[in-house]
Amino acid sequence: MTGRINIAVIGAGVIGKRHVHEIAHNDACRLAAIADPTPEAAAYADTLNVPYYCDYREALARGDVDAAIVCTPNHTHLEVGLACIGHQLPLLMEKPIADDIDSARKLADAATAVGVALLVGHHRRHNPSVRAVKEAIEGGRIGKLVMANIMCLMYKPDAYFEVPWRRQPGGGPVLINLIHEIDLLRHLCGEIVAVQAVASNGTRGHEVEDSAACTLTLANGALANISLSDTTSAPWSWETTAGEDRALFDYRPVPTHFFAGTDGALTLPDLALWSYRAKKGRDQPIQETRLPMVEENVYAAQLRHFLDVVRGDARPVIDGHDAARTLAATLAVVEAARTARPATPLFVQ
Ligand SMILES: NC(=O)c1ccc[n+]([C@@H]2O[C@H](COP(=O)([O-])OP(=O)(O)OC[C@H]3O[C@@H](n4cnc5c(N)ncnc54)[C@H](O)[C@@H]3O)[C@@H](O)[C@H]2O)c1
């Protein structure tokens, strides 16, 4: 493929606008169309002087679109994704790939069957600090991983909940936020094989949960804890500490992700590496060093990767089947919390 890649953005809400911004700042692509049924989206497309479609199917049928970025609510991902695949358009599908496993499998299988590239928007995989920690863990810098401890504690402003789907099952912090933690955990530490969880809607009182606590068992025998809430006034969430979107979120780079092994410990996003100088033991001095940090715009990096995927120069770092496994582990949290019993993620081929 030569020349600029023409991209249609379907769904011009919070994250859709971020993708539009990144497209505008990448010379290798061009925004070909915006599709979203709301008058706000029509006005937004007008300000950008970009062709606007109320019905996304008309945007896909333009004939000059090379790829699509799908940023619609979770329950629409299957329908919109299948339509893109039907037009042979490589797509970046926002996470979660779908809101149930059957839909995720259908989407992943459809993309594979016709050879259309499907990248799922678990953007943290493009973060250089995540890459550094992955290399450090896989390189044995902390020995055998024993425990991971992740905090995802934030306060979503009341206006966020004016959109009805965010108050309903599937629109809460488990499928919107925890899924990022689960994907990060799978990416850094390996597959999740068992899940225990408790969830609560006791603070916000919406139909969907506002908080959850999960304990996960990994295939390599390590254990992980994740604390999740969208109703706590705390800095301890990736959104606040990693600085990936400083226009949308405050930035306080305190550690939120802790990885402890037999020979050392690492934290994200600050890249602290803790280890004993000589003899191991809690009576011995433990010292802190830092892995080198590289600042990068992860959404821009994700877009560059997507363009490589569209050109056929790279395989998606997270494709439909991989994302379906992340969804399966996340849905196992929902199941474990609902039944008050341990759940096993349904492994997806
Ligand atoms: N990767 C990330 O960092 C990240 C961040 C936020 C949201 N997301 C994901 O992105 C998706 C959208 O989330 P959001 O917060 O931007 O939601 P949002 O409600 O702000 O935006 C969704 C937009 O999609 C439009 N829409 C609904 N149905 C449509 C259809 N059939 N065709 C075209 N447009 C349609 C809505 O009008 C709205 O403008 C969700 O799947 C969410 O999980 C990802």
Short mmCIF file of C-alpha atoms and ligand atoms in Angstrom, two decimals:
data_model
loop_
_atom_site.label_atom_id
_atom_site.label_comp_id
_atom_site.label_asym_id
_atom_site.label_seq_id
_atom_site.Cartn_x
_atom_site.Cartn_y
_atom_site.Cartn_z
CA MET A 1 0.00 0.00 0.00
CA THR A 2 1.44 3.38 -0.98
CA GLY A 3 0.30 6.86 -0.02
CA ARG A 4 -1.69 7.88 3.01
CA ILE A 5 -3.94 5.31 4.65
CA ASN A 6 -7.55 6.50 4.78
CA ILE A 7 -9.16 5.76 8.12
CA ALA A 8 -12.82 5.90 9.12
CA VAL A 9 -13.45 6.53 12.83
CA ILE A 10 -16.71 4.96 13.94
CA GLY A 11 -17.97 6.43 17.21
CA ALA A 12 -16.72 9.93 17.98
CA GLY A 13 -17.07 10.00 21.76
CA VAL A 14 -14.27 10.26 24.33
CA ILE A 15 -11.80 7.78 22.84
CA GLY A 16 -12.90 8.29 19.24
CA LYS A 17 -11.80 11.94 19.50
CA ARG A 18 -8.42 10.83 20.83
CA HIS A 19 -7.92 8.61 17.79
CA VAL A 20 -9.00 11.48 15.53
CA HIS A 21 -6.35 13.66 17.22
CA GLU A 22 -3.63 11.03 16.65
CA ILE A 23 -4.64 10.55 12.99
CA ALA A 24 -4.34 14.32 12.49
CA HIS A 25 -0.77 14.17 13.83
CA ASN A 26 0.42 11.25 11.72
CA ASP A 27 1.48 12.04 8.15
CA ALA A 28 1.07 8.42 7.06
CA CYS A 29 -2.72 8.48 7.38
CA ARG A 30 -5.76 10.65 6.85
CA LEU A 31 -9.19 10.83 8.49
CA ALA A 32 -11.54 9.74 5.70
CA ALA A 33 -14.84 9.79 7.58
CA ILE A 34 -16.53 10.03 10.96
CA ALA A 35 -19.60 7.91 11.62
CA ASP A 36 -21.71 8.48 14.72
CA PRO A 37 -25.48 9.06 14.95
CA THR A 38 -25.44 12.05 17.32
CA PRO A 39 -25.83 15.72 16.30
CA GLU A 40 -22.74 16.49 18.43
CA ALA A 41 -20.69 14.14 16.25
CA ALA A 42 -22.08 15.78 13.09
CA ALA A 43 -21.05 19.20 14.42
CA TYR A 44 -17.64 17.83 15.41
CA ALA A 45 -17.05 16.36 11.93
CA ASP A 46 -18.08 19.73 10.51
CA THR A 47 -15.42 21.54 12.56
CA LEU A 48 -12.85 19.12 11.12
CA ASN A 49 -14.21 19.42 7.60
CA VAL A 50 -14.44 15.64 7.39
CA PRO A 51 -17.20 13.61 5.67
CA TYR A 52 -19.81 12.69 8.26
CA TYR A 53 -22.16 9.69 8.34
CA CYS A 54 -25.03 9.04 10.68
CA ASP A 55 -24.95 5.37 9.66
CA TYR A 56 -21.50 3.77 9.85
CA ARG A 57 -22.38 1.36 7.01
CA GLU A 58 -22.43 4.27 4.58
CA ALA A 59 -18.95 5.31 5.69
CA LEU A 60 -17.65 1.77 5.15
CA ALA A 61 -19.20 1.67 1.68
CA ARG A 62 -17.39 4.84 0.49
CA GLY A 63 -14.85 2.79 -1.43
CA ASP A 64 -11.86 4.97 -0.49
CA VAL A 65 -11.61 3.80 3.14
CA ASP A 66 -8.55 1.60 3.85
CA ALA A 67 -9.10 0.86 7.54
CA ALA A 68 -11.44 1.57 10.45
CA ILE A 69 -11.09 2.45 14.11
CA VAL A 70 -14.16 1.35 16.04
CA CYS A 71 -14.91 3.38 19.19
CA THR A 72 -18.58 2.62 19.77
CA PRO A 73 -20.13 1.23 22.99
CA ASN A 74 -19.12 -2.33 23.85
CA HIS A 75 -22.44 -3.98 22.92
CA THR A 76 -22.10 -2.73 19.31
CA HIS A 77 -18.57 -4.09 18.72
CA LEU A 78 -19.68 -7.38 17.14
CA GLU A 79 -22.06 -5.80 14.63
CA VAL A 80 -19.73 -2.96 13.65
CA GLY A 81 -16.65 -5.21 13.63
CA LEU A 82 -18.32 -7.78 11.37
CA ALA A 83 -19.35 -5.01 8.98
CA CYS A 84 -15.73 -3.80 8.74
CA ILE A 85 -14.54 -7.35 8.16
CA GLY A 86 -17.28 -7.77 5.53
CA HIS A 87 -15.72 -4.83 3.66
CA GLN A 88 -12.25 -6.43 4.04
CA LEU A 89 -11.16 -3.45 6.16
CA PRO A 90 -8.40 -3.95 8.73
CA LEU A 91 -9.67 -2.61 12.03
CA LEU A 92 -8.55 -1.29 15.35
CA MET A 93 -11.37 -2.31 17.66
CA GLU A 94 -11.50 -0.55 20.99
CA LYS A 95 -11.41 -2.78 24.03
CA PRO A 96 -13.17 -4.89 25.15
CA ILE A 97 -13.31 -6.77 21.87
CA ALA A 98 -16.96 -7.49 22.69
CA ASP A 99 -19.07 -7.79 25.81
CA ASP A 100 -19.48 -11.57 25.76
CA ILE A 101 -17.30 -14.51 24.73
CA ASP A 102 -19.52 -15.74 21.91
CA SER A 103 -19.38 -12.34 20.24
CA ALA A 104 -15.63 -12.09 20.81
CA ARG A 105 -15.08 -15.51 19.29
CA LYS A 106 -17.33 -14.70 16.30
CA LEU A 107 -15.41 -11.52 15.63
CA ALA A 108 -11.97 -13.09 16.04
CA ASP A 109 -12.94 -16.11 13.91
CA ALA A 110 -14.47 -13.92 11.18
CA ALA A 111 -11.29 -11.83 10.94
CA THR A 112 -9.11 -14.95 10.77
CA ALA A 113 -11.40 -16.68 8.24
CA VAL A 114 -11.13 -13.89 5.68
CA GLY A 115 -7.60 -12.77 6.59
CA VAL A 116 -8.55 -9.28 7.79
CA ALA A 117 -6.21 -7.87 10.44
CA LEU A 118 -7.91 -7.13 13.75
CA LEU A 119 -5.98 -5.15 16.38
CA VAL A 120 -7.68 -4.63 19.74
CA GLY A 121 -7.15 -1.34 21.60
CA HIS A 122 -5.36 -2.56 24.70
CA HIS A 123 -3.09 0.43 24.26
CA ARG A 124 -0.90 -0.20 27.31
CA ARG A 125 0.91 -2.89 25.35
CA HIS A 126 2.46 0.01 23.39
CA ASN A 127 3.78 1.72 26.54
CA PRO A 128 7.63 1.70 26.73
CA SER A 129 7.56 1.28 30.54
CA VAL A 130 5.41 -1.82 30.14
CA ARG A 131 7.89 -3.09 27.57
CA ALA A 132 10.78 -2.46 30.01
CA VAL A 133 9.05 -4.35 32.83
CA LYS A 134 8.18 -7.24 30.51
CA GLU A 135 11.82 -7.53 29.47
CA ALA A 136 12.96 -7.32 33.10
CA ILE A 137 10.55 -10.02 34.31
CA GLU A 138 11.29 -12.31 31.35
CA GLY A 139 15.02 -11.62 31.76
CA GLY A 140 14.89 -12.93 35.34
CA ARG A 141 15.64 -9.59 37.05
CA ILE A 142 13.23 -10.40 39.91
CA GLY A 143 13.71 -14.18 39.88
CA LYS A 144 10.57 -16.27 39.92
CA LEU A 145 7.46 -14.08 40.00
CA VAL A 146 5.49 -14.79 43.18
CA MET A 147 2.96 -11.94 43.62
CA ALA A 148 1.52 -9.06 41.65
CA ASN A 149 -0.51 -6.34 43.32
CA ILE A 150 -2.41 -3.85 41.21
CA MET A 151 -4.42 -0.82 42.28
CA CYS A 152 -7.01 0.71 39.99
CA LEU A 153 -8.63 3.23 42.30
CA MET A 154 -10.08 6.44 40.90
CA TYR A 155 -13.05 8.81 41.05
CA LYS A 156 -15.05 9.13 37.84
CA PRO A 157 -16.85 12.49 37.80
CA ASP A 158 -20.65 12.42 38.06
CA ALA A 159 -21.04 13.72 34.48
CA TYR A 160 -19.40 10.51 33.22
CA PHE A 161 -22.50 8.59 34.28
CA GLU A 162 -24.94 10.77 32.30
CA VAL A 163 -24.36 8.29 29.42
CA PRO A 164 -26.88 5.52 30.29
CA TRP A 165 -24.79 2.50 29.17
CA ARG A 166 -22.11 3.40 31.74
CA ARG A 167 -24.62 2.75 34.57
CA GLN A 168 -25.73 -0.62 33.23
CA PRO A 169 -24.18 -4.11 33.33
CA GLY A 170 -21.21 -4.26 30.95
CA GLY A 171 -20.56 -0.51 31.19
CA GLY A 172 -18.89 -0.49 34.62
CA PRO A 173 -15.30 -0.49 35.84
CA VAL A 174 -14.85 -4.27 35.43
CA LEU A 175 -15.33 -4.24 31.65
CA ILE A 176 -14.05 -0.68 31.13
CA ASN A 177 -11.05 -0.52 33.50
CA LEU A 178 -10.28 -3.90 35.07
CA ILE A 179 -9.99 -5.40 31.61
CA HIS A 180 -6.91 -3.18 31.05
CA GLU A 181 -5.35 -4.54 34.26
CA ILE A 182 -6.15 -8.13 33.30
CA ASP A 183 -4.64 -7.62 29.86
CA LEU A 184 -1.53 -6.02 31.39
CA LEU A 185 -1.23 -8.88 33.86
CA ARG A 186 -1.56 -11.50 31.10
CA HIS A 187 0.94 -9.61 28.97
CA LEU A 188 3.53 -9.23 31.76
CA CYS A 189 3.01 -12.27 33.93
CA GLY A 190 1.25 -14.95 31.89
CA GLU A 191 -2.12 -16.63 31.56
CA ILE A 192 -4.77 -16.41 34.30
CA VAL A 193 -6.16 -19.82 35.23
CA ALA A 194 -8.45 -19.13 38.20
CA VAL A 195 -10.29 -16.14 39.59
CA GLN A 196 -11.88 -15.22 42.90
CA ALA A 197 -13.68 -11.90 43.25
CA VAL A 198 -16.11 -9.77 45.21
CA ALA A 199 -17.91 -6.82 43.62
CA SER A 200 -20.07 -4.06 45.04
CA ASN A 201 -22.42 -1.36 43.75
CA GLY A 202 -22.94 -0.13 47.29
CA THR A 203 -21.44 3.34 46.94
CA ARG A 204 -22.81 4.67 43.63
CA GLY A 205 -25.93 2.50 43.72
CA HIS A 206 -26.01 1.97 39.95
CA GLU A 207 -27.09 -1.31 38.45
CA VAL A 208 -23.45 -2.01 37.54
CA GLU A 209 -20.63 -2.44 40.08
CA ASP A 210 -18.57 0.51 41.29
CA SER A 211 -15.87 -1.52 43.07
CA ALA A 212 -14.33 -4.99 43.06
CA ALA A 213 -11.54 -6.97 44.71
CA CYS A 214 -10.03 -9.91 42.82
CA THR A 215 -7.49 -12.60 43.51
CA LEU A 216 -6.11 -14.38 40.48
CA THR A 217 -4.02 -17.51 40.04
CA LEU A 218 -1.59 -17.52 37.12
CA ALA A 219 -0.52 -20.53 35.09
CA ASN A 220 3.05 -20.14 36.37
CA GLY A 221 1.82 -20.44 39.96
CA ALA A 222 2.10 -16.75 40.83
CA LEU A 223 -0.83 -14.98 42.52
CA ALA A 224 -2.21 -11.51 41.82
CA ASN A 225 -4.51 -9.11 43.62
CA ILE A 226 -6.37 -6.29 41.95
CA SER A 227 -8.28 -3.56 43.81
CA LEU A 228 -10.75 -1.67 41.63
CA SER A 229 -13.08 1.26 42.24
CA ASP A 230 -14.43 4.21 40.28
CA THR A 231 -15.71 5.95 43.41
CA THR A 232 -12.53 6.53 45.46
CA SER A 233 -10.65 9.82 45.73
CA ALA A 234 -7.22 8.27 45.23
CA PRO A 235 -4.27 8.77 42.87
CA TRP A 236 -3.66 5.03 42.51
CA SER A 237 -4.83 4.23 39.02
CA TRP A 238 -2.86 3.79 35.80
CA GLU A 239 -4.85 6.68 34.31
CA THR A 240 -3.43 9.06 36.94
CA THR A 241 0.04 7.58 37.39
CA ALA A 242 1.16 6.60 33.90
CA GLY A 243 0.51 9.99 32.29
CA GLU A 244 -0.80 8.50 29.04
CA ASP A 245 -3.54 11.11 28.66
CA ARG A 246 -2.66 14.23 30.64
CA ALA A 247 -5.39 16.28 28.93
CA LEU A 248 -8.05 13.96 30.32
CA PHE A 249 -6.49 12.88 33.65
CA ASP A 250 -4.36 14.42 36.38
CA TYR A 251 -0.78 13.11 36.42
CA ARG A 252 0.84 11.84 39.65
CA PRO A 253 3.54 9.27 38.92
CA VAL A 254 3.28 7.21 42.12
CA PRO A 255 3.57 3.40 41.87
CA THR A 256 0.34 1.44 41.39
CA HIS A 257 1.53 -1.90 39.99
CA PHE A 258 3.79 -4.08 42.14
CA PHE A 259 5.54 -7.26 40.97
CA ALA A 260 7.42 -9.28 43.60
CA GLY A 261 9.69 -12.22 42.83
CA THR A 262 12.14 -14.43 44.66
CA ASP A 263 15.11 -12.20 43.75
CA GLY A 264 13.62 -8.73 43.52
CA ALA A 265 10.63 -6.51 42.95
CA LEU A 266 9.49 -4.03 40.33
CA THR A 267 6.93 -1.27 40.27
CA LEU A 268 5.09 0.46 37.47
CA PRO A 269 4.85 3.06 36.16
CA ASP A 270 7.91 4.46 37.98
CA LEU A 271 10.17 1.50 36.99
CA ALA A 272 11.70 1.04 40.45
CA LEU A 273 13.68 -2.19 40.79
CA TRP A 274 14.28 -3.43 44.34
CA SER A 275 16.82 -6.11 45.24
CA TYR A 276 19.17 -7.18 47.98
CA ARG A 277 22.78 -6.20 47.42
CA ALA A 278 24.22 -9.50 48.63
CA LYS A 279 22.45 -11.84 51.00
CA LYS A 280 18.64 -12.04 50.79
CA GLY A 281 16.62 -11.51 53.97
CA ARG A 282 14.35 -8.93 55.51
CA ASP A 283 17.12 -8.10 58.00
CA GLN A 284 19.38 -7.12 55.07
CA PRO A 285 19.45 -3.75 53.27
CA ILE A 286 17.27 -3.80 50.15
CA GLN A 287 18.21 -1.23 47.52
CA GLU A 288 16.27 0.65 44.86
CA THR A 289 17.50 1.34 41.35
CA ARG A 290 15.49 2.57 38.35
CA LEU A 291 15.10 1.04 34.94
CA PRO A 292 15.62 3.70 32.25
CA MET A 293 12.36 5.46 31.40
CA VAL A 294 11.34 6.56 27.91
CA GLU A 295 8.36 8.91 27.53
CA GLU A 296 6.16 8.14 24.55
CA ASN A 297 2.62 8.93 23.41
CA VAL A 298 1.10 5.44 23.60
CA TYR A 299 -1.93 6.26 21.45
CA ALA A 300 0.40 7.56 18.75
CA ALA A 301 2.52 4.41 19.10
CA GLN A 302 -0.62 2.26 18.85
CA LEU A 303 -1.66 4.12 15.68
CA ARG A 304 1.81 3.66 14.13
CA HIS A 305 1.56 -0.05 14.89
CA PHE A 306 -1.95 -0.17 13.39
CA LEU A 307 -0.67 1.45 10.20
CA ASP A 308 2.09 -1.19 10.02
CA VAL A 309 -0.61 -3.84 10.46
CA VAL A 310 -2.75 -2.27 7.71
CA ARG A 311 0.25 -2.26 5.34
CA GLY A 312 0.88 -5.93 6.19
CA ASP A 313 4.27 -5.11 7.75
CA ALA A 314 3.34 -6.30 11.27
CA ARG A 315 1.00 -8.71 12.98
CA PRO A 316 -1.31 -7.18 15.62
CA VAL A 317 0.39 -7.17 19.04
CA ILE A 318 -3.01 -8.17 20.37
CA ASP A 319 -5.37 -9.81 17.90
CA GLY A 320 -8.98 -10.92 18.33
CA HIS A 321 -8.24 -14.28 19.90
CA ASP A 322 -5.72 -12.85 22.36
CA ALA A 323 -8.19 -10.10 23.31
CA ALA A 324 -10.90 -12.74 23.70
CA ARG A 325 -8.72 -14.44 26.32
CA THR A 326 -8.40 -11.14 28.18
CA LEU A 327 -12.18 -10.79 27.98
CA ALA A 328 -12.65 -14.38 29.20
CA ALA A 329 -10.53 -13.71 32.29
CA THR A 330 -12.41 -10.45 32.90
CA LEU A 331 -15.78 -12.17 32.57
CA ALA A 332 -14.54 -14.82 34.99
CA VAL A 333 -14.22 -11.98 37.52
CA VAL A 334 -17.85 -11.05 36.85
CA GLU A 335 -18.87 -14.70 37.28
CA ALA A 336 -16.84 -15.23 40.45
CA ALA A 337 -18.30 -12.08 41.98
CA ARG A 338 -21.85 -13.06 40.98
CA THR A 339 -21.65 -16.62 42.35
CA ALA A 340 -19.23 -16.01 45.25
CA ARG A 341 -17.29 -19.01 43.93
CA PRO A 342 -13.94 -19.32 42.15
CA ALA A 343 -14.26 -19.19 38.35
CA THR A 344 -12.06 -20.46 35.55
CA PRO A 345 -11.59 -18.30 32.45
CA LEU A 346 -13.09 -19.91 29.42
CA PHE A 347 -10.12 -20.38 27.16
CA VAL A 348 -10.70 -19.16 23.67
CA GLN A 349 -8.88 -20.63 20.71
N1 LIG B 1 -8.41 2.28 25.10
C1 LIG B 1 -8.85 3.23 25.90
O1 LIG B 1 -8.09 3.90 26.55
C2 LIG B 1 -10.33 3.49 25.99
C3 LIG B 1 -10.76 4.62 26.71
C4 LIG B 1 -12.13 4.89 26.74
C5 LIG B 1 -13.03 4.04 26.11
N2 LIG B 1 -12.57 2.95 25.45
C6 LIG B 1 -13.53 2.05 24.76
O2 LIG B 1 -14.01 2.77 23.62
C7 LIG B 1 -15.40 2.52 23.42
C8 LIG B 1 -16.15 3.84 23.47
O3 LIG B 1 -16.00 4.43 24.75
P1 LIG B 1 -16.18 6.00 24.99
O4 LIG B 1 -15.83 6.24 26.41
O5 LIG B 1 -15.48 6.76 23.92
O6 LIG B 1 -17.76 6.11 24.83
P2 LIG B 1 -18.63 7.38 24.43
O7 LIG B 1 -20.00 7.10 24.89
O8 LIG B 1 -17.93 8.64 24.85
O9 LIG B 1 -18.59 7.34 22.82
C9 LIG B 1 -19.22 6.35 22.07
C10 LIG B 1 -19.71 7.00 20.77
O10 LIG B 1 -20.20 5.99 19.90
C11 LIG B 1 -21.36 6.50 19.27
N3 LIG B 1 -22.15 5.38 18.76
C12 LIG B 1 -23.03 4.59 19.42
N4 LIG B 1 -23.53 3.65 18.60
C13 LIG B 1 -22.97 3.86 17.39
C14 LIG B 1 -23.09 3.22 16.12
N5 LIG B 1 -23.88 2.16 15.94
N6 LIG B 1 -22.37 3.71 15.08
C15 LIG B 1 -21.55 4.78 15.25
N7 LIG B 1 -21.40 5.41 16.43
C16 LIG B 1 -22.09 4.96 17.48
C17 LIG B 1 -22.05 7.33 20.34
O11 LIG B 1 -22.96 8.25 19.78
C18 LIG B 1 -20.85 7.99 21.01
O12 LIG B 1 -20.55 9.25 20.43
C19 LIG B 1 -15.81 1.52 24.50
O13 LIG B 1 -15.71 0.22 23.97
C20 LIG B 1 -14.76 1.71 25.58
O14 LIG B 1 -14.54 0.54 26.34
C21 LIG B 1 -11.26 2.68 25.36
#
